[in-house]
Coordinates of C-alpha atoms in Angstrom, one line a residue:
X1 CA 37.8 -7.4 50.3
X2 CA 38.0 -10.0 48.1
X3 CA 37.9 -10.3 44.3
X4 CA 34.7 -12.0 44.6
X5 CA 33.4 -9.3 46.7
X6 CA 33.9 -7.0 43.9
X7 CA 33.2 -8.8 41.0
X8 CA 29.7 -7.4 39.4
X9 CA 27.3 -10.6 39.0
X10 CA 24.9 -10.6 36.0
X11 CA 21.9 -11.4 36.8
X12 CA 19.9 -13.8 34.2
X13 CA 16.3 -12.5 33.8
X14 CA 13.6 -14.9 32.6
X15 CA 12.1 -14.5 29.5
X16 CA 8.9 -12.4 30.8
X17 CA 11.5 -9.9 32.8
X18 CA 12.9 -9.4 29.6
X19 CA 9.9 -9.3 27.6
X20 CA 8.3 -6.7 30.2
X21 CA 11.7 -4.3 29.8
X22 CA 11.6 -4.6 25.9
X23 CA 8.1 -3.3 26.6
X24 CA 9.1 -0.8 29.1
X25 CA 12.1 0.9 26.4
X26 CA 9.0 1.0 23.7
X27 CA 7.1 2.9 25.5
X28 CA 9.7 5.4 26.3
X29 CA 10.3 5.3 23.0
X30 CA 6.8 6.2 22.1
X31 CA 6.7 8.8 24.7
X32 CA 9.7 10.3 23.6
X33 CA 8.0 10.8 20.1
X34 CA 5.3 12.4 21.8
X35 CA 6.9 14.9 23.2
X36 CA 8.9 15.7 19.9
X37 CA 5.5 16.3 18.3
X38 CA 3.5 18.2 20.8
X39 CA 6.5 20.3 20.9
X40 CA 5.9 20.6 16.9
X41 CA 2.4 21.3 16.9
X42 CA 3.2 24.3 19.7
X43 CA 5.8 25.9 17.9
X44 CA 4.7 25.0 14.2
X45 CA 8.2 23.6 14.0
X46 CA 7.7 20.6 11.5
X47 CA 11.1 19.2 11.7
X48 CA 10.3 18.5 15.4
X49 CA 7.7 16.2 13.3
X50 CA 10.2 15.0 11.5
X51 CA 12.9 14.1 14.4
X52 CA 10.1 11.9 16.0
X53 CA 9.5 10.0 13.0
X54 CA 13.3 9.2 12.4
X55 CA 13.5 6.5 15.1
X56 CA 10.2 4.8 13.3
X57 CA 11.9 2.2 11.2
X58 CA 13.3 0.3 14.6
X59 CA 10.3 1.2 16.5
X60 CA 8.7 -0.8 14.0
X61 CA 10.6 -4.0 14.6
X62 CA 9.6 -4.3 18.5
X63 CA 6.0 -3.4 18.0
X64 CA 3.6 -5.2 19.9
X65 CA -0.6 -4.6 20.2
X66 CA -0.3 -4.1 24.3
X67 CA 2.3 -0.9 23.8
X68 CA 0.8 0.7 20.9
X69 CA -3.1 0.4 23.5
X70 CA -1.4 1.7 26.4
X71 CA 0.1 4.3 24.8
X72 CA -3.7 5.3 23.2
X73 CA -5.0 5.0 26.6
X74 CA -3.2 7.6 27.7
X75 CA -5.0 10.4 24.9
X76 CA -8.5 8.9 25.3
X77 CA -9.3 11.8 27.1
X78 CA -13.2 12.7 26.7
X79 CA -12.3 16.4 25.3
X80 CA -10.6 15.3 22.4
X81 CA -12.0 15.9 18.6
X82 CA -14.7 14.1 17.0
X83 CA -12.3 13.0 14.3
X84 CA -9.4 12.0 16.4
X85 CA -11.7 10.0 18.9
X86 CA -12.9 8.0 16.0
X87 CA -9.5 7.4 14.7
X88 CA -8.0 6.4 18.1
X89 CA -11.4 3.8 18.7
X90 CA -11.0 2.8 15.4
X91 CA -7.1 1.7 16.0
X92 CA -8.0 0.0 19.2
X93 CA -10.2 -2.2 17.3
X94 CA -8.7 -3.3 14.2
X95 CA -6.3 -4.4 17.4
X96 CA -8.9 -6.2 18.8
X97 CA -8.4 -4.8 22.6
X98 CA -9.8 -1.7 24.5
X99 CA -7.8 0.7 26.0
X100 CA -8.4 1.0 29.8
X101 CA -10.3 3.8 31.2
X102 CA -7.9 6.6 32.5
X103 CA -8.8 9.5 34.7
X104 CA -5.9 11.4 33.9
X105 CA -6.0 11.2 29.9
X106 CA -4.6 13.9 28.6
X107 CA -6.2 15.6 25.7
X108 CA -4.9 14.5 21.9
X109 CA -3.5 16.6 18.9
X110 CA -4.2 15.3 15.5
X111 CA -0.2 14.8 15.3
X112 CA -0.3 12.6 18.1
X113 CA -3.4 10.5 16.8
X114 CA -1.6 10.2 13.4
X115 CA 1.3 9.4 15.1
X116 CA 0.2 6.9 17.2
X117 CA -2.6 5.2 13.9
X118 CA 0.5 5.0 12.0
X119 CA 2.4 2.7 14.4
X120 CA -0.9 0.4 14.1
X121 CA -1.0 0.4 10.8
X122 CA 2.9 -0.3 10.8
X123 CA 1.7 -3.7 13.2
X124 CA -0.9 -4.7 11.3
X125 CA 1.0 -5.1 7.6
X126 CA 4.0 -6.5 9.4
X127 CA 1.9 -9.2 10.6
X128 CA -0.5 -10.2 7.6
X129 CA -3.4 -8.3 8.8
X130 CA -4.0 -6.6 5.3
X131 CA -7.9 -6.1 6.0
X132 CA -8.2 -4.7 9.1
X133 CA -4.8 -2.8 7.9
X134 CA -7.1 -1.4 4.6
X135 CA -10.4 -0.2 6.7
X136 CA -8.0 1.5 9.2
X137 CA -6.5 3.2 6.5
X138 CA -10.1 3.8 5.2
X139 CA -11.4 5.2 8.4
X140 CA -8.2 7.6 9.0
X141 CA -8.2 9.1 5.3
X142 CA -12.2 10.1 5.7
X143 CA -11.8 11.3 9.8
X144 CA -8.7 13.4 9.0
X145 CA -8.3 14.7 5.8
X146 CA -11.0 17.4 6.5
X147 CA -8.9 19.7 8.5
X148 CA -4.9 19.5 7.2
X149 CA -2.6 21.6 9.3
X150 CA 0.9 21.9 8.1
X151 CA 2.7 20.3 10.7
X152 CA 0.7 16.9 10.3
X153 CA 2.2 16.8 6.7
X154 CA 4.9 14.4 7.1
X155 CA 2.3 12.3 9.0
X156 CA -0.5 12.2 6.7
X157 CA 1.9 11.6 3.6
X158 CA 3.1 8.1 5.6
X159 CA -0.6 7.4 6.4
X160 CA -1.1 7.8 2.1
X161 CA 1.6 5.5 1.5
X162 CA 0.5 2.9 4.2
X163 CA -3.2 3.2 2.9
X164 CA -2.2 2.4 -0.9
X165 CA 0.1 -0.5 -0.1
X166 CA -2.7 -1.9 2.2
X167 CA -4.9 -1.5 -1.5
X168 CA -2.0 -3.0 -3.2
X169 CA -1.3 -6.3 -1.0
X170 CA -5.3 -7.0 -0.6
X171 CA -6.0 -7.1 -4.4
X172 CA -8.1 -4.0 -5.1
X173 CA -5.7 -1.5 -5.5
X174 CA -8.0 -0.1 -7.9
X175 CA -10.2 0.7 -5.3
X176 CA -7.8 3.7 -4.0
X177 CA -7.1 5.7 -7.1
X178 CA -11.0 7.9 -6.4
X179 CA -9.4 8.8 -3.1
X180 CA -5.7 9.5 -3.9
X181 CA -7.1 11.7 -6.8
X182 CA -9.4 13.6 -4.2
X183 CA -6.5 13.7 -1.6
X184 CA -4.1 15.2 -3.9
X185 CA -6.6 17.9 -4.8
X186 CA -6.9 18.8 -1.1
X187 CA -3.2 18.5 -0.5
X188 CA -2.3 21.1 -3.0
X189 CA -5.0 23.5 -1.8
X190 CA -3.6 23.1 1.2
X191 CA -0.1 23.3 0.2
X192 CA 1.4 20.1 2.0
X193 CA 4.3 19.6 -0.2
X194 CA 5.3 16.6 1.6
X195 CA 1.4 14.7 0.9
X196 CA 1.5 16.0 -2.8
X197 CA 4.7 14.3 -3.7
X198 CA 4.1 11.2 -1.4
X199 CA 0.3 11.5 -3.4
X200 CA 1.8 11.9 -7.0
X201 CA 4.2 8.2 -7.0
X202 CA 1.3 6.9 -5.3
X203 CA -0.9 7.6 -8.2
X204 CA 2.0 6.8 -11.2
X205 CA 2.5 3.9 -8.8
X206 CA -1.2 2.6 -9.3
X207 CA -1.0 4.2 -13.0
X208 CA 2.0 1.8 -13.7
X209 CA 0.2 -1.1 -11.9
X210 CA -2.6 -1.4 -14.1
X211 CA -0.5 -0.4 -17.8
X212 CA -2.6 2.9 -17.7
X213 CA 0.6 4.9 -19.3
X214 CA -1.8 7.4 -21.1
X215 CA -3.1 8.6 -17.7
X216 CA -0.1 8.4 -15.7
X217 CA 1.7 10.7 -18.5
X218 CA -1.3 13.4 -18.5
X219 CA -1.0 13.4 -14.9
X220 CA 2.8 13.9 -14.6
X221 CA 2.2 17.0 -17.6
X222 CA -0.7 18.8 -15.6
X223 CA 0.7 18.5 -12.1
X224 CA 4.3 20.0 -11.2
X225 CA 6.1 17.6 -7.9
X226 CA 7.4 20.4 -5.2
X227 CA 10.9 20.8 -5.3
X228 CA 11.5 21.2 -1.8
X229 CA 10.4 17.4 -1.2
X230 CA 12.5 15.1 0.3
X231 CA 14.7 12.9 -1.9
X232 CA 13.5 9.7 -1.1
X233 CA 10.6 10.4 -3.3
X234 CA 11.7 12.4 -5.8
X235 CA 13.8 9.4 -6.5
X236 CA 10.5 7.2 -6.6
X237 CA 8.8 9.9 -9.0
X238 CA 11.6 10.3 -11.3
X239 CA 12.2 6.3 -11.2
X240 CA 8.4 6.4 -12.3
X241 CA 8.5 9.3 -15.2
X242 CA 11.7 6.9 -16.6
X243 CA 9.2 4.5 -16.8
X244 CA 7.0 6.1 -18.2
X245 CA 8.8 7.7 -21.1
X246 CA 11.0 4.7 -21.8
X247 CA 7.2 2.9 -22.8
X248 CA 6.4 6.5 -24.7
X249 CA 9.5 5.8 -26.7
X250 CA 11.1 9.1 -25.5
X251 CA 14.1 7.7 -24.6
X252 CA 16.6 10.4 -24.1
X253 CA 14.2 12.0 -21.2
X254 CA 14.1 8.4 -19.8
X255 CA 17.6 8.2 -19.5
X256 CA 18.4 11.5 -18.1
X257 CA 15.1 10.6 -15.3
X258 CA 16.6 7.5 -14.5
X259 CA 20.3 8.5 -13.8
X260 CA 19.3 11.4 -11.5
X261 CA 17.0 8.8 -10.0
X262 CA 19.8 6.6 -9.2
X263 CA 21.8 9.8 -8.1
X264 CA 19.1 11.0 -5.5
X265 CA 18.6 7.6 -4.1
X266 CA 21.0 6.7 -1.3
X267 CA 23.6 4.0 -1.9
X268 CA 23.4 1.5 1.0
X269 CA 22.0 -1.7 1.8
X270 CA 18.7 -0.7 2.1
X271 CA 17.9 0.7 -0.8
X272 CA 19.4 -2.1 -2.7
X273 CA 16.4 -3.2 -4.1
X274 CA 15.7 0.6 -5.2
X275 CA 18.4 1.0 -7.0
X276 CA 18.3 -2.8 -8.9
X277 CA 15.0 -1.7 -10.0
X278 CA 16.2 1.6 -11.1
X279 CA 19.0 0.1 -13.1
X280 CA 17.6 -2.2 -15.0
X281 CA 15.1 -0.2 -16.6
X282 CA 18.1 2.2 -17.0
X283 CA 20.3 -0.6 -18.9
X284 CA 17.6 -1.3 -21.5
X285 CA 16.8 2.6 -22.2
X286 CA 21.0 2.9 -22.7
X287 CA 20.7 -0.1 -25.3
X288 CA 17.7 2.0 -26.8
X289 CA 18.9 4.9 -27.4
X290 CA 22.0 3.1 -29.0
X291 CA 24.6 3.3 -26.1
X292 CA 26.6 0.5 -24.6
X293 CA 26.5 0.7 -20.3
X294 CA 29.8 0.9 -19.2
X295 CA 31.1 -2.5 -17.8
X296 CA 31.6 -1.0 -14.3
X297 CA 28.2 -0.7 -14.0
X298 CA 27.8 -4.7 -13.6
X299 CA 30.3 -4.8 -11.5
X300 CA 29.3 -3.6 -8.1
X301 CA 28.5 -5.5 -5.5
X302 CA 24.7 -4.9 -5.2
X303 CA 23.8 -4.9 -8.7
X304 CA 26.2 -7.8 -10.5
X305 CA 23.7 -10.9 -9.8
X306 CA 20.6 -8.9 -10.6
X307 CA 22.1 -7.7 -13.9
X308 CA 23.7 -10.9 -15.1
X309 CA 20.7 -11.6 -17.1
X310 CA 21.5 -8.1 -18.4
X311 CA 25.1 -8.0 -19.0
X312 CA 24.2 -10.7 -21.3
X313 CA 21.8 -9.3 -23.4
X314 CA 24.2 -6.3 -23.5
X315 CA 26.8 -8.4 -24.8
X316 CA 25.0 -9.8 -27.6
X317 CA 23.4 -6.2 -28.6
X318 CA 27.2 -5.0 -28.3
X319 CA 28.4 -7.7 -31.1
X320 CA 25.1 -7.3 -32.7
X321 CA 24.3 -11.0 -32.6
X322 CA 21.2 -11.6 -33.4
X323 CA 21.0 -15.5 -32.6
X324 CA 22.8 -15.0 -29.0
X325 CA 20.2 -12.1 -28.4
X326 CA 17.3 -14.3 -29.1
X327 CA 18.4 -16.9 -27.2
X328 CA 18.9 -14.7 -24.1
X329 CA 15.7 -13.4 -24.2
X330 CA 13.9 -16.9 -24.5
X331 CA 16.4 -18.3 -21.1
X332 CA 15.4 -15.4 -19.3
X333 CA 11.6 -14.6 -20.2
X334 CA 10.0 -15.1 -16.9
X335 CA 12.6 -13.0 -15.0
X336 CA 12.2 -10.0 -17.8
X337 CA 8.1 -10.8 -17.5
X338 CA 8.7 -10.0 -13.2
X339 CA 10.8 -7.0 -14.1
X340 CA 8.0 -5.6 -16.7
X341 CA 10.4 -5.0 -19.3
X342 CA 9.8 -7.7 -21.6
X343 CA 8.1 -5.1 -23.6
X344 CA 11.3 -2.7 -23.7
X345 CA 13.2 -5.6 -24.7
X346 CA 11.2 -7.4 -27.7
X347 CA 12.3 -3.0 -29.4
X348 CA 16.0 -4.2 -28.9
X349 CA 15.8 -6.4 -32.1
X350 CA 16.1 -3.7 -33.9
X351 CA 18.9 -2.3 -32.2
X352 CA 21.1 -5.3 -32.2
X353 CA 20.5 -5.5 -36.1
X354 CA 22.0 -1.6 -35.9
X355 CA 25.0 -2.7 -33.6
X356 CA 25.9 -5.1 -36.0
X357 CA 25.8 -3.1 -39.1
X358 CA 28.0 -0.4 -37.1
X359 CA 30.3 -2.6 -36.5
X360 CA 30.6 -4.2 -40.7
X361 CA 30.4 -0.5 -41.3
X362 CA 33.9 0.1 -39.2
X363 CA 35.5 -3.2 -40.8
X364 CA 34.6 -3.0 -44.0
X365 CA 34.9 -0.3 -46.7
X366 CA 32.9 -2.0 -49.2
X367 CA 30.6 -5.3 -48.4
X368 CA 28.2 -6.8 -50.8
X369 CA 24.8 -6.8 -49.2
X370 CA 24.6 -11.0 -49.3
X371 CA 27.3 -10.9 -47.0
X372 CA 25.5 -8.6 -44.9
X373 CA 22.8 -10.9 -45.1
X374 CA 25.0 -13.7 -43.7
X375 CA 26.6 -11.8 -41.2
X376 CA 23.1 -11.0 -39.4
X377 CA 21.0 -13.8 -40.1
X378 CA 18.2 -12.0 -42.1
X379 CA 15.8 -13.8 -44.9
X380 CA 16.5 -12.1 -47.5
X381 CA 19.2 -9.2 -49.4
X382 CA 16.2 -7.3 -49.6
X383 CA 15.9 -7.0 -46.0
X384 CA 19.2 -6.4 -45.4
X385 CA 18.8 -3.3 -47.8
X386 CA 16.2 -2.3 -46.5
X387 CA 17.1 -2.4 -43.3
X388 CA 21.2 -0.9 -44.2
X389 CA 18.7 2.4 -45.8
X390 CA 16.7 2.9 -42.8
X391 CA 20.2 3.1 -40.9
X392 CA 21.8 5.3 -43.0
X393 CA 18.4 7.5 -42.6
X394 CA 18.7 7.5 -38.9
X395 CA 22.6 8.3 -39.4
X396 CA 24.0 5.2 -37.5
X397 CA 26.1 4.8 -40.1
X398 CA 27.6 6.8 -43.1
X399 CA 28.1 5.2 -46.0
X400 CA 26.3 4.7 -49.6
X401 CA 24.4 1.9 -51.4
X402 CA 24.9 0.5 -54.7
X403 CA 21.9 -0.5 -56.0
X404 CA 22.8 -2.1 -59.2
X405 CA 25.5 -3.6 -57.9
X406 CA 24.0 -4.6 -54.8
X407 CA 26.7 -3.5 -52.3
X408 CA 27.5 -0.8 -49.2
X409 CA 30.3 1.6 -49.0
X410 CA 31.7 3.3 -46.1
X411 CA 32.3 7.1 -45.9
X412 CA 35.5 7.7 -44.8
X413 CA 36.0 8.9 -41.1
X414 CA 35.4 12.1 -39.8
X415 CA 37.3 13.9 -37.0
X416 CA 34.7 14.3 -34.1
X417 CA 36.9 16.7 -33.0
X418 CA 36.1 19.4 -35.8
X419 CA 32.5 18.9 -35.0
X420 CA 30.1 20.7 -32.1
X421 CA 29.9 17.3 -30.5
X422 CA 32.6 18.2 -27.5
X423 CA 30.8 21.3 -27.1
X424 CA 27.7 19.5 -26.6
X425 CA 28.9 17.4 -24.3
X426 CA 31.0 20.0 -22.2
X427 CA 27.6 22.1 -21.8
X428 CA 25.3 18.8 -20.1
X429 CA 27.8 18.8 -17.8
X430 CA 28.4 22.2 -16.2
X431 CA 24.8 22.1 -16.7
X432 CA 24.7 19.1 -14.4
X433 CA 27.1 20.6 -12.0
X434 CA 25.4 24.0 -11.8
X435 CA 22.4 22.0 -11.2
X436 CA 23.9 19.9 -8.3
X437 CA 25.1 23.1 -7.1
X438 CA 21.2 24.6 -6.9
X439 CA 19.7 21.6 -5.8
X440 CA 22.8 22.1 -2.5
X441 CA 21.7 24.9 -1.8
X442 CA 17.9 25.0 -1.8
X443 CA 18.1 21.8 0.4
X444 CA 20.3 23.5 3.1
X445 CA 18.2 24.0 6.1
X446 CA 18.0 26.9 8.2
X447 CA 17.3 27.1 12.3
X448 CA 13.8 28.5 12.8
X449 CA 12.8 31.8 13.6
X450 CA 12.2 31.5 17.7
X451 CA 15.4 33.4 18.1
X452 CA 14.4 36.0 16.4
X453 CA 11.9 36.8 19.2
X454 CA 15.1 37.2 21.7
X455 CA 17.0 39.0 19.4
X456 CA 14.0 41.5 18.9
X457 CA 13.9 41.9 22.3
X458 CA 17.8 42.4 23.1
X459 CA 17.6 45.2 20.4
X460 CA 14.7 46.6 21.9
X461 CA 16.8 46.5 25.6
X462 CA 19.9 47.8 24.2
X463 CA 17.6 50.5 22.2
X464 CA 16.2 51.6 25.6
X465 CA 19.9 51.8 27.5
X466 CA 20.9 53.9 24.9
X467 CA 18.1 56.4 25.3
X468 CA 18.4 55.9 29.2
X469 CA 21.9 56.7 29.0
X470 CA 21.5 59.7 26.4
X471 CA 18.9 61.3 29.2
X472 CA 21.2 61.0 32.1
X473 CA 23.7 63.0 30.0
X474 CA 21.3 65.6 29.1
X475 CA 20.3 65.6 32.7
X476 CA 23.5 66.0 33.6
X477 CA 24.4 68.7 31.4
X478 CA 21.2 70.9 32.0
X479 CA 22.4 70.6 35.8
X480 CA 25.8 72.1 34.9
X481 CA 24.5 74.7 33.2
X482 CA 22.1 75.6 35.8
X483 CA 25.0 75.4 38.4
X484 CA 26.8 77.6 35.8
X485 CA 24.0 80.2 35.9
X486 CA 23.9 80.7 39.3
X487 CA 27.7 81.2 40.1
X488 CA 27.3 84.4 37.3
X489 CA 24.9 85.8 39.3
X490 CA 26.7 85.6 42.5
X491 CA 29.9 87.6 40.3

């Protein structure tokens, strides 16, 4: 044979053969789901829930109306629920097509119908359809939030999310907070962990939205967030209780809320964005609360040109320069007005005036306050001794005014070493180790308890050989004896 002959020839398909097998591999796709979650719902196994919605983020990016129809054709059987027919029509016609009839439907769990709502909804924001996106949501939160099972939890929480951002992109996201309110009620009667957290950053989310930092705090002190949830949102709740605090001026809390937010999140390209967010509300908090951010920090990849503006207004907070500080602010005012931390930043000013005093407080031993005066642009000595007492007050520095002489002198330095301040900071962190070590451990899972059912019923067989074997002996050793008995009375 030749080497033609066994050459393999691609064949080039047209554009609808290809289109018709990216179709095909979706719906196996989407079937393949659909077994995962009926298998769920028999077994009460929710990470069987989980393992079908895994694969949904590249699902996502080959949706298309046709699939997502066929595949509710296929559970628009007659015997289904009330509430899951209506949520299956009401998908099919924010679509704007109608499933074909099908003899052979089969009949359609509630984990399907989410399942299968929740990839319309996922078509409908990717393509701009934001109102028939919020009255699907609509329809699906009244239909199915009257009967929660456990293994829909996972489900309902992405059907929350998906519902609010809907709210948030059409303008009225107002509009949802009477509904997450009642749906986190329901969800903690119901113990759905997973739809209580997703229900809680919904709620600081739409707090936040509307500068309603009263309310979001009160809900945050009356509510506790399961600890069991996943980290994904824990990182989004404590991004939103750093938030919060920082504007409550409690900025040690902040801080610590922040960095573990930063720790929980996942460092990779897709939570870029996250993690930006995260750390420039974290940067202004460390400038708050009197710390310098390590330069390392501005350094990595991902987060250098979002914190350039940043890095700057460290830098001028650092050498307590109160011109270069002001003039940073006013170059970058609209990007710190999209961040919403202009507010955060207009406190610095007061900081920077501190930074700078620290640092005449380590280079002089004795400095007249005009000098002072000169050295951080103020109006007036007066201000500048006003302003040297109120640090002195807050002990960020430690030194003495003269009055009558009108000048400032240092106190000689102390050896932090003969203080509790290493003890201090040797306890937060094998408190934050013993805490990572918890935090391991409760989120190790566990296979579920179906083997137990075989091992019950191995111990039970095993139980019954032993007894089977334990009567033969007996058996055997009543027959001896009988045999026994009768050769005596032969004697």
């Amino acid at each position: 044979m030749s080497d033609n002959e066994n050459t393999t020839m691609e064949v080039e398909l047209t554009p609808e053969q290809k289109q018709a097998e990216a179709r095909r591999i979706l719906l196996e796709d989407i079937t393949r789901n659909i077994r995962f979650l009926e298998r769920g719902t028999a077994a009460s196994e929710v990470h069987y829930i989980h393992r079908a919605l895994r694969t949904i983020s590249s699902i996502r990016k080959r949706l298309d109306p046709e699939a997502i129809i066929e595949s509710i054709a296929i559970y628009s059987s007659v015997n289904n629920a009330q509430n899951v027919a209506e949520s299956l029509a009401c998908a099919a016609e924010t679509l704007e097509q109608k499933p074909a009839e099908n003899q052979a439907a089969k009949v359609c769990e509630p984990e399907v119908c989410l399942y299968l709502c929740l990839l319309t909804q996922l078509y409908l924001l990717d393509n701009q359809k934001h109102e028939k996106g919020a009255r699907l949501s609509k329809a699906l939160v009244s239909t199915l939030s009257s009967s929660p099972r456990r293994t829909a939890d996972p489900l309902v929480a992405r059907i929350f999310f998906y519902f609010s951002r809907f709210y948030e992109v059409a303008g009225y996201l107002s509009d949802a907070r009477p509904t997450l309110l009642q749906a986190l009620q329901a969800a903690t009667l119901a113990n759905m962990k997973e739809s209580k957290a997703m229900l809680l950053t919904l709620l600081l989310r739409n707090y936040l939205h509307y500068k309603l930092y009263d309310q979001a705090e009160r809900l945050t002190a009356k509510s506790t967030f399961p600890a069991d949830a996943p980290n994904n949102l824990f990182a989004r709740y404590l991004y939103y209780v750093g938030r919060i605090e920082a504007i409550q001026l409690n900025y040690s809390q902040a801080q610590l809320h922040l960095l573990e937010a930063t720790r929980k999140a996942p460092s990779n390209v897709a939570t870029a964005g996250f993690q930006q967010t995260v750390h420039k509300i974290y940067v202004i908090v460390e400038l708050l609360m009197g710390n310098i951010p390590e330069r390392s920090l501005f350094r990595i990849p991902t987060l250098k040109k979002p914190l350039q503006p940043y890095l700057e207004l460290t830098q001028a907070v650092r050498v307590g320069d109160l011109n270069r500080f002001q003039e940073v602010v006013s170059q970058h005012r609209s990007k710190f007005l999209n961040d919403q931390v202009l507010i955060l930043i207009q406190r610095l000013r007061h900081n920077v005036i501190k930074a700078g005093i620290r640092s005449i407080s380590i280079a002089y031993s004795r400095i007249s306050l005009r000098d002072i005066c000169l050295k951080l642009h103020l109006d007036s000595e007066e201000d500048a001794e006003y302003i040297v007492a109120k640090a002195i007050r807050d002990g960020v520095i430690d030194a003495t005014i003269d009055h009558e002489k009108g000048y400032v002198k240092s106190a000689e330095m102390h050896n932090v070493y003969g203080t509790s301040d290493p003890q201090h900071a040797f306890d937060r962190r094998i408190t934050f180790c013993l805490d990572i070590y918890n935090d391991s451990v409760k989120s190790m899972r566990f296979p579920g308890s179906d083997h137990r059912k075989e091992l019950a019923y191995m111990d039970e067989a095993i139980r019954r050989e032993r007894e089977l074997a334990q009567e033969l002996e007996n058996d055997g050793y009543d027959d001896d004896s009988d045999v026994d008995g009768a050769m005596d009375e032969d004697l």
